[in-house]
Amino acid sequence: MPAPVVLTGRRTRLEPLGMHHAEALAEAGAEDRATAAFTLVPHGPEAARSYVESALAEQAAGRALPFAVVAVADGRVLGSTRFLELDYWQGPLVWPCVPGVPYGDPAVAVPDAAEIGNTWLARRAQGTGVNTEAKLLMLRHAFETWGVRRISFRADVRNLRSRAAIERLGATCEGVRRAHSRGLDGAVRSTAFYSILDDEWPAVRDVIELRIAAAASLAVPERTADGRLIELPATTVPMPSLPMPAVPASVVPSVVPSVVSAAACLAPHSA
């Protein structure tokens, strides 16, 4: 199973989730919960402790690698995310395949495929670029350190906010599995599935990095723990007058199929 690791970006740090994060997660989850309809967000100290205990149990079983999302500026916990659905394709071929079981020593095994999910952020961190940078850190670790072949994402088809965030990353929509499972609200939900493959990663990475650089060039402010804005110095990127940089021509062939496929995924949203 992959070892816990700290992943640090310009604004966001991902720390291995631990019980010491429970109180801060409870505080983050207590903010405006209007966007928590489709994702499990702990509500209250007891729920936060149970949330962390459950995540750590999944980690101990080799099924997940959970993180606390922390603001670099002030160290405040903003939410959580994780790798899950870890899958291993090395070693002798065994049929039928047994997913999630590594070949050889599990202590040093790294996955060949994984999912990024169970992501939620405090209301104050939404729309600030924290999620984009957190995903970049995780994707870079998965593709460039582990060497995975595929990273996948999924979302309730009704969760348009989450789906839009996944599509902005450049993930390809693989389709919608109708009446897939029960949703957080108890209703039967359909699920949209997305993925990024290893050969697509360089183009996807370039676009995400350009998005982050463009936001920085516009002096997008960071916030302190009490909500005050921290003005950051701007950095120079191509065409700083544009809210989003143009996609380089070399990237277009890899990205366009994702956009077309994502559009098809936006068809019916009901089960």
PDB file of C-alpha atoms in Angstrom:
ATOM      1  CA  MET A   1       0.000   0.000   0.000  1.00  0.00           C
ATOM      2  CA  PRO A   2       1.285   3.522  -0.738  1.00  0.00           C
ATOM      3  CA  ALA A   3       2.915   5.354   2.142  1.00  0.00           C
ATOM      4  CA  PRO A   4       1.343   8.522   3.599  1.00  0.00           C
ATOM      5  CA  VAL A   5       2.945  11.657   2.217  1.00  0.00           C
ATOM      6  CA  VAL A   6       2.715  15.437   2.605  1.00  0.00           C
ATOM      7  CA  LEU A   7       2.022  17.253  -0.680  1.00  0.00           C
ATOM      8  CA  THR A   8       2.641  21.011  -0.665  1.00  0.00           C
ATOM      9  CA  GLY A   9       1.735  23.663  -3.221  1.00  0.00           C
ATOM     10  CA  ARG A  10       1.736  27.431  -3.290  1.00  0.00           C
ATOM     11  CA  ARG A  11      -1.520  27.849  -1.396  1.00  0.00           C
ATOM     12  CA  THR A  12      -2.509  24.342  -0.367  1.00  0.00           C
ATOM     13  CA  ARG A  13      -0.923  21.572   1.689  1.00  0.00           C
ATOM     14  CA  LEU A  14      -2.250  18.025   1.831  1.00  0.00           C
ATOM     15  CA  GLU A  15      -1.380  16.307   5.105  1.00  0.00           C
ATOM     16  CA  PRO A  16      -1.971  12.630   5.953  1.00  0.00           C
ATOM     17  CA  LEU A  17      -5.317  12.630   7.755  1.00  0.00           C
ATOM     18  CA  GLY A  18      -5.099  11.942  11.489  1.00  0.00           C
ATOM     19  CA  MET A  19      -7.241  12.137  14.596  1.00  0.00           C
ATOM     20  CA  HIS A  20      -5.586  15.461  15.436  1.00  0.00           C
ATOM     21  CA  HIS A  21      -7.461  16.945  12.452  1.00  0.00           C
ATOM     22  CA  ALA A  22     -10.917  15.989  13.766  1.00  0.00           C
ATOM     23  CA  GLU A  23     -11.679  19.179  15.690  1.00  0.00           C
ATOM     24  CA  ALA A  24     -10.605  21.421  12.814  1.00  0.00           C
ATOM     25  CA  LEU A  25     -12.613  19.315  10.343  1.00  0.00           C
ATOM     26  CA  ALA A  26     -15.676  19.786  12.541  1.00  0.00           C
ATOM     27  CA  GLU A  27     -15.157  23.554  12.391  1.00  0.00           C
ATOM     28  CA  ALA A  28     -14.722  23.492   8.615  1.00  0.00           C
ATOM     29  CA  GLY A  29     -17.815  21.336   8.188  1.00  0.00           C
ATOM     30  CA  ALA A  30     -19.892  23.656  10.377  1.00  0.00           C
ATOM     31  CA  GLU A  31     -19.758  26.477   7.830  1.00  0.00           C
ATOM     32  CA  ASP A  32     -22.513  27.005   5.248  1.00  0.00           C
ATOM     33  CA  ARG A  33     -23.537  23.462   4.283  1.00  0.00           C
ATOM     34  CA  ALA A  34     -25.541  24.375   1.187  1.00  0.00           C
ATOM     35  CA  THR A  35     -23.028  22.532  -1.032  1.00  0.00           C
ATOM     36  CA  ALA A  36     -22.930  19.389   1.154  1.00  0.00           C
ATOM     37  CA  ALA A  37     -26.008  17.726  -0.327  1.00  0.00           C
ATOM     38  CA  PHE A  38     -24.093  15.128  -2.359  1.00  0.00           C
ATOM     39  CA  THR A  39     -20.865  14.602  -0.396  1.00  0.00           C
ATOM     40  CA  LEU A  40     -20.393  13.329   3.148  1.00  0.00           C
ATOM     41  CA  VAL A  41     -19.277  16.321   5.238  1.00  0.00           C
ATOM     42  CA  PRO A  42     -18.967  15.697   8.985  1.00  0.00           C
ATOM     43  CA  HIS A  43     -21.296  17.830  11.095  1.00  0.00           C
ATOM     44  CA  GLY A  44     -20.123  18.271  14.673  1.00  0.00           C
ATOM     45  CA  PRO A  45     -17.146  16.984  16.706  1.00  0.00           C
ATOM     46  CA  GLU A  46     -18.455  13.433  17.146  1.00  0.00           C
ATOM     47  CA  ALA A  47     -19.241  13.067  13.452  1.00  0.00           C
ATOM     48  CA  ALA A  48     -15.776  14.422  12.598  1.00  0.00           C
ATOM     49  CA  ARG A  49     -14.086  11.864  14.848  1.00  0.00           C
ATOM     50  CA  SER A  50     -16.111   9.062  13.278  1.00  0.00           C
ATOM     51  CA  TYR A  51     -15.252  10.408   9.827  1.00  0.00           C
ATOM     52  CA  VAL A  52     -11.517  10.316  10.557  1.00  0.00           C
ATOM     53  CA  GLU A  53     -11.714   6.890  12.226  1.00  0.00           C
ATOM     54  CA  SER A  54     -13.510   5.463   9.184  1.00  0.00           C
ATOM     55  CA  ALA A  55     -10.965   6.993   6.787  1.00  0.00           C
ATOM     56  CA  LEU A  56      -8.055   5.626   8.814  1.00  0.00           C
ATOM     57  CA  ALA A  57      -9.652   2.183   8.858  1.00  0.00           C
ATOM     58  CA  GLU A  58      -9.840   2.297   5.051  1.00  0.00           C
ATOM     59  CA  GLN A  59      -6.193   3.321   4.969  1.00  0.00           C
ATOM     60  CA  ALA A  60      -5.160   0.504   7.326  1.00  0.00           C
ATOM     61  CA  ALA A  61      -6.954  -1.956   5.050  1.00  0.00           C
ATOM     62  CA  GLY A  62      -4.992  -0.644   2.061  1.00  0.00           C
ATOM     63  CA  ARG A  63      -8.072   0.747   0.348  1.00  0.00           C
ATOM     64  CA  ALA A  64      -7.486   4.506   0.642  1.00  0.00           C
ATOM     65  CA  LEU A  65      -4.976   7.254   1.351  1.00  0.00           C
ATOM     66  CA  PRO A  66      -6.842  10.170   3.012  1.00  0.00           C
ATOM     67  CA  PHE A  67      -5.639  13.761   3.424  1.00  0.00           C
ATOM     68  CA  ALA A  68      -6.562  16.872   5.336  1.00  0.00           C
ATOM     69  CA  VAL A  69      -6.611  19.939   3.065  1.00  0.00           C
ATOM     70  CA  VAL A  70      -4.734  22.739   4.827  1.00  0.00           C
ATOM     71  CA  ALA A  71      -4.174  26.403   3.897  1.00  0.00           C
ATOM     72  CA  VAL A  72      -0.474  27.207   3.603  1.00  0.00           C
ATOM     73  CA  ALA A  73      -1.104  30.833   4.582  1.00  0.00           C
ATOM     74  CA  ASP A  74      -2.372  30.172   8.116  1.00  0.00           C
ATOM     75  CA  GLY A  75      -2.396  26.397   8.668  1.00  0.00           C
ATOM     76  CA  ARG A  76      -6.162  26.214   8.947  1.00  0.00           C
ATOM     77  CA  VAL A  77      -7.845  22.957   7.927  1.00  0.00           C
ATOM     78  CA  LEU A  78     -10.169  23.545   4.976  1.00  0.00           C
ATOM     79  CA  GLY A  79     -11.540  20.063   4.294  1.00  0.00           C
ATOM     80  CA  SER A  80     -10.511  16.607   3.167  1.00  0.00           C
ATOM     81  CA  THR A  81      -9.823  14.495   0.080  1.00  0.00           C
ATOM     82  CA  ARG A  82      -8.344  11.078  -0.617  1.00  0.00           C
ATOM     83  CA  PHE A  83      -7.074   8.462  -3.024  1.00  0.00           C
ATOM     84  CA  LEU A  84      -9.321   5.392  -3.060  1.00  0.00           C
ATOM     85  CA  GLU A  85     -10.175   2.379  -5.233  1.00  0.00           C
ATOM     86  CA  LEU A  86      -6.463   1.528  -5.353  1.00  0.00           C
ATOM     87  CA  ASP A  87      -5.803  -1.156  -7.952  1.00  0.00           C
ATOM     88  CA  TYR A  88      -2.663  -3.156  -8.786  1.00  0.00           C
ATOM     89  CA  TRP A  89      -1.880  -4.749 -12.154  1.00  0.00           C
ATOM     90  CA  GLN A  90       1.650  -6.074 -11.656  1.00  0.00           C
ATOM     91  CA  GLY A  91       2.802  -9.652 -11.169  1.00  0.00           C
ATOM     92  CA  PRO A  92       1.503 -12.886 -12.720  1.00  0.00           C
ATOM     93  CA  LEU A  93      -1.856 -12.719 -14.441  1.00  0.00           C
ATOM     94  CA  VAL A  94      -4.539 -14.296 -12.281  1.00  0.00           C
ATOM     95  CA  TRP A  95      -8.052 -14.784 -13.615  1.00  0.00           C
ATOM     96  CA  PRO A  96     -10.520 -13.773 -12.438  1.00  0.00           C
ATOM     97  CA  CYS A  97      -8.649 -10.680 -11.290  1.00  0.00           C
ATOM     98  CA  VAL A  98      -8.787  -9.721  -7.623  1.00  0.00           C
ATOM     99  CA  PRO A  99      -8.917  -5.906  -7.502  1.00  0.00           C
ATOM    100  CA  GLY A 100      -7.084  -3.998  -4.809  1.00  0.00           C
ATOM    101  CA  VAL A 101      -4.565  -6.746  -3.985  1.00  0.00           C
ATOM    102  CA  PRO A 102      -0.912  -5.882  -4.707  1.00  0.00           C
ATOM    103  CA  TYR A 103       1.647  -8.378  -5.924  1.00  0.00           C
ATOM    104  CA  GLY A 104       4.576  -8.911  -3.558  1.00  0.00           C
ATOM    105  CA  ASP A 105       5.173  -6.915  -0.379  1.00  0.00           C
ATOM    106  CA  PRO A 106       2.098  -4.717   0.276  1.00  0.00           C
ATOM    107  CA  ALA A 107       4.230  -2.346   2.382  1.00  0.00           C
ATOM    108  CA  VAL A 108       6.101  -1.116  -0.680  1.00  0.00           C
ATOM    109  CA  ALA A 109       3.474  -1.605  -3.397  1.00  0.00           C
ATOM    110  CA  VAL A 110       2.188   1.387  -5.347  1.00  0.00           C
ATOM    111  CA  PRO A 111      -1.043   1.291  -7.343  1.00  0.00           C
ATOM    112  CA  ASP A 112      -1.378   1.142 -11.110  1.00  0.00           C
ATOM    113  CA  ALA A 113      -4.751   2.894 -10.985  1.00  0.00           C
ATOM    114  CA  ALA A 114      -6.635   4.876  -8.382  1.00  0.00           C
ATOM    115  CA  GLU A 115      -9.571   7.196  -7.860  1.00  0.00           C
ATOM    116  CA  ILE A 116      -9.561  10.683  -6.368  1.00  0.00           C
ATOM    117  CA  GLY A 117     -12.702  11.449  -4.413  1.00  0.00           C
ATOM    118  CA  ASN A 118     -14.496  12.064  -1.125  1.00  0.00           C
ATOM    119  CA  THR A 119     -13.436  15.682  -1.537  1.00  0.00           C
ATOM    120  CA  TRP A 120     -15.108  18.458   0.399  1.00  0.00           C
ATOM    121  CA  LEU A 121     -14.079  21.971   1.375  1.00  0.00           C
ATOM    122  CA  ALA A 122     -15.297  24.553   3.852  1.00  0.00           C
ATOM    123  CA  ARG A 123     -17.499  27.159   2.226  1.00  0.00           C
ATOM    124  CA  ARG A 124     -14.800  29.833   2.545  1.00  0.00           C
ATOM    125  CA  ALA A 125     -12.372  27.739   0.458  1.00  0.00           C
ATOM    126  CA  GLN A 126     -14.746  26.986  -2.405  1.00  0.00           C
ATOM    127  CA  GLY A 127     -14.056  28.867  -5.611  1.00  0.00           C
ATOM    128  CA  THR A 128     -10.659  30.068  -4.392  1.00  0.00           C
ATOM    129  CA  GLY A 129      -8.434  27.709  -6.379  1.00  0.00           C
ATOM    130  CA  VAL A 130      -7.717  25.456  -3.404  1.00  0.00           C
ATOM    131  CA  ASN A 131      -9.465  22.489  -4.998  1.00  0.00           C
ATOM    132  CA  THR A 132      -7.647  22.948  -8.315  1.00  0.00           C
ATOM    133  CA  GLU A 133      -4.241  23.032  -6.640  1.00  0.00           C
ATOM    134  CA  ALA A 134      -5.099  20.067  -4.392  1.00  0.00           C
ATOM    135  CA  LYS A 135      -6.051  18.029  -7.462  1.00  0.00           C
ATOM    136  CA  LEU A 136      -2.839  19.063  -9.217  1.00  0.00           C
ATOM    137  CA  LEU A 137      -0.777  17.897  -6.230  1.00  0.00           C
ATOM    138  CA  MET A 138      -2.556  14.544  -6.129  1.00  0.00           C
ATOM    139  CA  LEU A 139      -2.461  13.989  -9.881  1.00  0.00           C
ATOM    140  CA  ARG A 140       1.235  14.851 -10.048  1.00  0.00           C
ATOM    141  CA  HIS A 141       1.995  12.441  -7.196  1.00  0.00           C
ATOM    142  CA  ALA A 142      -0.063   9.673  -8.780  1.00  0.00           C
ATOM    143  CA  PHE A 143       1.332   9.963 -12.311  1.00  0.00           C
ATOM    144  CA  GLU A 144       4.890  11.109 -11.622  1.00  0.00           C
ATOM    145  CA  THR A 145       5.729   9.336  -8.345  1.00  0.00           C
ATOM    146  CA  TRP A 146       3.562   6.223  -8.383  1.00  0.00           C
ATOM    147  CA  GLY A 147       3.485   5.946 -12.189  1.00  0.00           C
ATOM    148  CA  VAL A 148      -0.216   5.075 -12.390  1.00  0.00           C
ATOM    149  CA  ARG A 149      -1.885   4.288 -15.700  1.00  0.00           C
ATOM    150  CA  ARG A 150      -5.216   5.886 -14.836  1.00  0.00           C
ATOM    151  CA  ILE A 151      -6.811   8.224 -12.307  1.00  0.00           C
ATOM    152  CA  SER A 152     -10.586   8.193 -12.145  1.00  0.00           C
ATOM    153  CA  PHE A 153     -13.265  10.428 -10.651  1.00  0.00           C
ATOM    154  CA  ARG A 154     -16.971   9.997 -10.108  1.00  0.00           C
ATOM    155  CA  ALA A 155     -19.875  12.251  -9.148  1.00  0.00           C
ATOM    156  CA  ASP A 156     -23.611  12.073  -8.597  1.00  0.00           C
ATOM    157  CA  VAL A 157     -25.068  13.323 -11.904  1.00  0.00           C
ATOM    158  CA  ARG A 158     -27.087  15.880  -9.937  1.00  0.00           C
ATOM    159  CA  ASN A 159     -23.913  17.372  -8.474  1.00  0.00           C
ATOM    160  CA  LEU A 160     -23.264  19.832 -11.284  1.00  0.00           C
ATOM    161  CA  ARG A 161     -20.747  21.825  -9.228  1.00  0.00           C
ATOM    162  CA  SER A 162     -18.535  18.782  -8.671  1.00  0.00           C
ATOM    163  CA  ARG A 163     -18.872  17.603 -12.249  1.00  0.00           C
ATOM    164  CA  ALA A 164     -17.909  21.005 -13.607  1.00  0.00           C
ATOM    165  CA  ALA A 165     -14.810  21.020 -11.380  1.00  0.00           C
ATOM    166  CA  ILE A 166     -13.774  17.587 -12.667  1.00  0.00           C
ATOM    167  CA  GLU A 167     -14.344  18.607 -16.274  1.00  0.00           C
ATOM    168  CA  ARG A 168     -12.264  21.773 -15.820  1.00  0.00           C
ATOM    169  CA  LEU A 169      -9.338  19.530 -14.902  1.00  0.00           C
ATOM    170  CA  GLY A 170      -9.489  18.028 -18.387  1.00  0.00           C
ATOM    171  CA  ALA A 171     -10.795  14.617 -17.325  1.00  0.00           C
ATOM    172  CA  THR A 172     -12.624  12.591 -19.978  1.00  0.00           C
ATOM    173  CA  CYS A 173     -16.200  11.635 -19.226  1.00  0.00           C
ATOM    174  CA  GLU A 174     -16.608   7.896 -19.707  1.00  0.00           C
ATOM    175  CA  GLY A 175     -20.378   7.953 -19.390  1.00  0.00           C
ATOM    176  CA  VAL A 176     -23.188   7.803 -16.859  1.00  0.00           C
ATOM    177  CA  ARG A 177     -24.088   4.620 -15.020  1.00  0.00           C
ATOM    178  CA  ARG A 178     -27.816   4.900 -14.542  1.00  0.00           C
ATOM    179  CA  ALA A 179     -29.478   4.023 -11.222  1.00  0.00           C
ATOM    180  CA  HIS A 180     -26.004   3.180  -9.957  1.00  0.00           C
ATOM    181  CA  SER A 181     -26.392   3.393  -6.177  1.00  0.00           C
ATOM    182  CA  ARG A 182     -28.095   5.200  -3.325  1.00  0.00           C
ATOM    183  CA  GLY A 183     -27.144   8.824  -2.961  1.00  0.00           C
ATOM    184  CA  LEU A 184     -26.352  10.642   0.256  1.00  0.00           C
ATOM    185  CA  ASP A 185     -29.980  11.777   0.381  1.00  0.00           C
ATOM    186  CA  GLY A 186     -31.251   8.198   0.140  1.00  0.00           C
ATOM    187  CA  ALA A 187     -32.482   8.548  -3.447  1.00  0.00           C
ATOM    188  CA  VAL A 188     -31.271   6.194  -6.157  1.00  0.00           C
ATOM    189  CA  ARG A 189     -28.591   8.133  -8.022  1.00  0.00           C
ATOM    190  CA  SER A 190     -26.958   7.879 -11.409  1.00  0.00           C
ATOM    191  CA  THR A 191     -23.203   8.377 -11.439  1.00  0.00           C
ATOM    192  CA  ALA A 192     -20.975  10.155 -13.967  1.00  0.00           C
ATOM    193  CA  PHE A 193     -17.526   8.570 -14.355  1.00  0.00           C
ATOM    194  CA  TYR A 194     -14.385  10.397 -15.524  1.00  0.00           C
ATOM    195  CA  SER A 195     -10.739   9.516 -16.032  1.00  0.00           C
ATOM    196  CA  ILE A 196      -7.292  10.824 -16.945  1.00  0.00           C
ATOM    197  CA  LEU A 197      -4.804   8.387 -18.520  1.00  0.00           C
ATOM    198  CA  ASP A 198      -1.036   8.486 -18.188  1.00  0.00           C
ATOM    199  CA  ASP A 199      -0.495   9.509 -21.815  1.00  0.00           C
ATOM    200  CA  GLU A 200      -2.976  12.372 -21.365  1.00  0.00           C
ATOM    201  CA  TRP A 201      -1.371  13.608 -18.168  1.00  0.00           C
ATOM    202  CA  PRO A 202       1.322  15.925 -19.637  1.00  0.00           C
ATOM    203  CA  ALA A 203      -1.279  17.925 -21.598  1.00  0.00           C
ATOM    204  CA  VAL A 204      -3.722  17.976 -18.681  1.00  0.00           C
ATOM    205  CA  ARG A 205      -0.948  19.055 -16.291  1.00  0.00           C
ATOM    206  CA  ASP A 206       0.071  21.918 -18.580  1.00  0.00           C
ATOM    207  CA  VAL A 207      -3.468  23.263 -18.742  1.00  0.00           C
ATOM    208  CA  ILE A 208      -4.014  23.038 -14.977  1.00  0.00           C
ATOM    209  CA  GLU A 209      -0.703  24.775 -14.307  1.00  0.00           C
ATOM    210  CA  LEU A 210      -1.623  27.522 -16.767  1.00  0.00           C
ATOM    211  CA  ARG A 211      -4.963  28.005 -15.007  1.00  0.00           C
ATOM    212  CA  ILE A 212      -3.250  28.330 -11.634  1.00  0.00           C
ATOM    213  CA  ALA A 213      -0.605  30.699 -13.011  1.00  0.00           C
ATOM    214  CA  ALA A 214      -3.268  32.853 -14.681  1.00  0.00           C
ATOM    215  CA  ALA A 215      -5.181  33.131 -11.411  1.00  0.00           C
ATOM    216  CA  ALA A 216      -1.984  34.132  -9.609  1.00  0.00           C
ATOM    217  CA  SER A 217      -1.202  36.742 -12.280  1.00  0.00           C
ATOM    218  CA  LEU A 218      -4.551  38.365 -11.567  1.00  0.00           C
ATOM    219  CA  ALA A 219      -3.557  38.627  -7.896  1.00  0.00           C
ATOM    220  CA  VAL A 220      -6.344  36.316  -6.748  1.00  0.00           C
ATOM    221  CA  PRO A 221      -6.372  36.897  -2.972  1.00  0.00           C
ATOM    222  CA  GLU A 222      -5.886  34.291  -0.299  1.00  0.00           C
ATOM    223  CA  ARG A 223      -7.767  34.367   2.972  1.00  0.00           C
ATOM    224  CA  THR A 224      -6.585  34.099   6.548  1.00  0.00           C
ATOM    225  CA  ALA A 225      -8.345  31.978   9.179  1.00  0.00           C
ATOM    226  CA  ASP A 226     -10.693  34.861  10.068  1.00  0.00           C
ATOM    227  CA  GLY A 227     -11.588  35.507   6.440  1.00  0.00           C
ATOM    228  CA  ARG A 228      -9.305  38.505   5.813  1.00  0.00           C
ATOM    229  CA  LEU A 229      -7.816  38.734   2.347  1.00  0.00           C
ATOM    230  CA  ILE A 230      -4.075  38.374   1.818  1.00  0.00           C
ATOM    231  CA  GLU A 231      -2.905  40.218  -1.288  1.00  0.00           C
ATOM    232  CA  LEU A 232      -0.265  38.160  -3.097  1.00  0.00           C
ATOM    233  CA  PRO A 233       2.276  39.500  -5.595  1.00  0.00           C
ATOM    234  CA  ALA A 234       1.352  38.795  -9.187  1.00  0.00           C
ATOM    235  CA  THR A 235       3.438  36.486 -11.355  1.00  0.00           C
ATOM    236  CA  THR A 236       3.939  36.871 -15.085  1.00  0.00           C
ATOM    237  CA  VAL A 237       2.135  34.527 -17.427  1.00  0.00           C
ATOM    238  CA  PRO A 238       1.244  34.737 -21.138  1.00  0.00           C
ATOM    239  CA  MET A 239      -1.667  37.055 -21.910  1.00  0.00           C
ATOM    240  CA  PRO A 240      -2.203  38.271 -18.319  1.00  0.00           C
ATOM    241  CA  SER A 241      -5.198  40.328 -19.406  1.00  0.00           C
ATOM    242  CA  LEU A 242      -7.218  37.166 -19.975  1.00  0.00           C
ATOM    243  CA  PRO A 243      -8.944  35.415 -17.070  1.00  0.00           C
ATOM    244  CA  MET A 244      -7.836  32.101 -18.563  1.00  0.00           C
ATOM    245  CA  PRO A 245      -4.759  31.510 -20.746  1.00  0.00           C
ATOM    246  CA  ALA A 246      -5.208  30.172 -24.266  1.00  0.00           C
ATOM    247  CA  VAL A 247      -4.636  26.433 -24.573  1.00  0.00           C
ATOM    248  CA  PRO A 248      -1.361  25.810 -26.484  1.00  0.00           C
ATOM    249  CA  ALA A 249      -1.891  24.268 -29.912  1.00  0.00           C
ATOM    250  CA  SER A 250       0.165  21.246 -28.912  1.00  0.00           C
ATOM    251  CA  VAL A 251      -2.307  20.514 -26.131  1.00  0.00           C
ATOM    252  CA  VAL A 252      -5.521  20.828 -28.133  1.00  0.00           C
ATOM    253  CA  PRO A 253      -5.528  17.308 -29.657  1.00  0.00           C
ATOM    254  CA  SER A 254      -5.396  15.746 -26.202  1.00  0.00           C
ATOM    255  CA  VAL A 255      -7.925  18.063 -24.591  1.00  0.00           C
ATOM    256  CA  VAL A 256     -10.627  18.377 -27.233  1.00  0.00           C
ATOM    257  CA  PRO A 257     -11.802  14.735 -26.946  1.00  0.00           C
ATOM    258  CA  SER A 258     -12.249  15.287 -23.222  1.00  0.00           C
ATOM    259  CA  VAL A 259     -14.397  18.367 -23.839  1.00  0.00           C
ATOM    260  CA  VAL A 260     -16.578  16.579 -26.378  1.00  0.00           C
ATOM    261  CA  SER A 261     -16.989  13.549 -24.135  1.00  0.00           C
ATOM    262  CA  ALA A 262     -17.753  15.754 -21.137  1.00  0.00           C
ATOM    263  CA  ALA A 263     -20.468  17.517 -23.100  1.00  0.00           C
ATOM    264  CA  ALA A 264     -22.057  14.154 -23.867  1.00  0.00           C
ATOM    265  CA  CYS A 265     -21.993  13.386 -20.157  1.00  0.00           C
ATOM    266  CA  LEU A 266     -24.135  16.435 -19.508  1.00  0.00           C
ATOM    267  CA  ALA A 267     -27.094  14.812 -21.257  1.00  0.00           C
ATOM    268  CA  PRO A 268     -29.957  13.604 -18.964  1.00  0.00           C
ATOM    269  CA  HIS A 269     -29.197  14.104 -15.291  1.00  0.00           C
ATOM    270  CA  SER A 270     -32.003  12.010 -13.883  1.00  0.00           C
ATOM    271  CA  ALA A 271     -31.883   8.316 -13.096  1.00  0.00           C
TER     272      ALA A 271
END
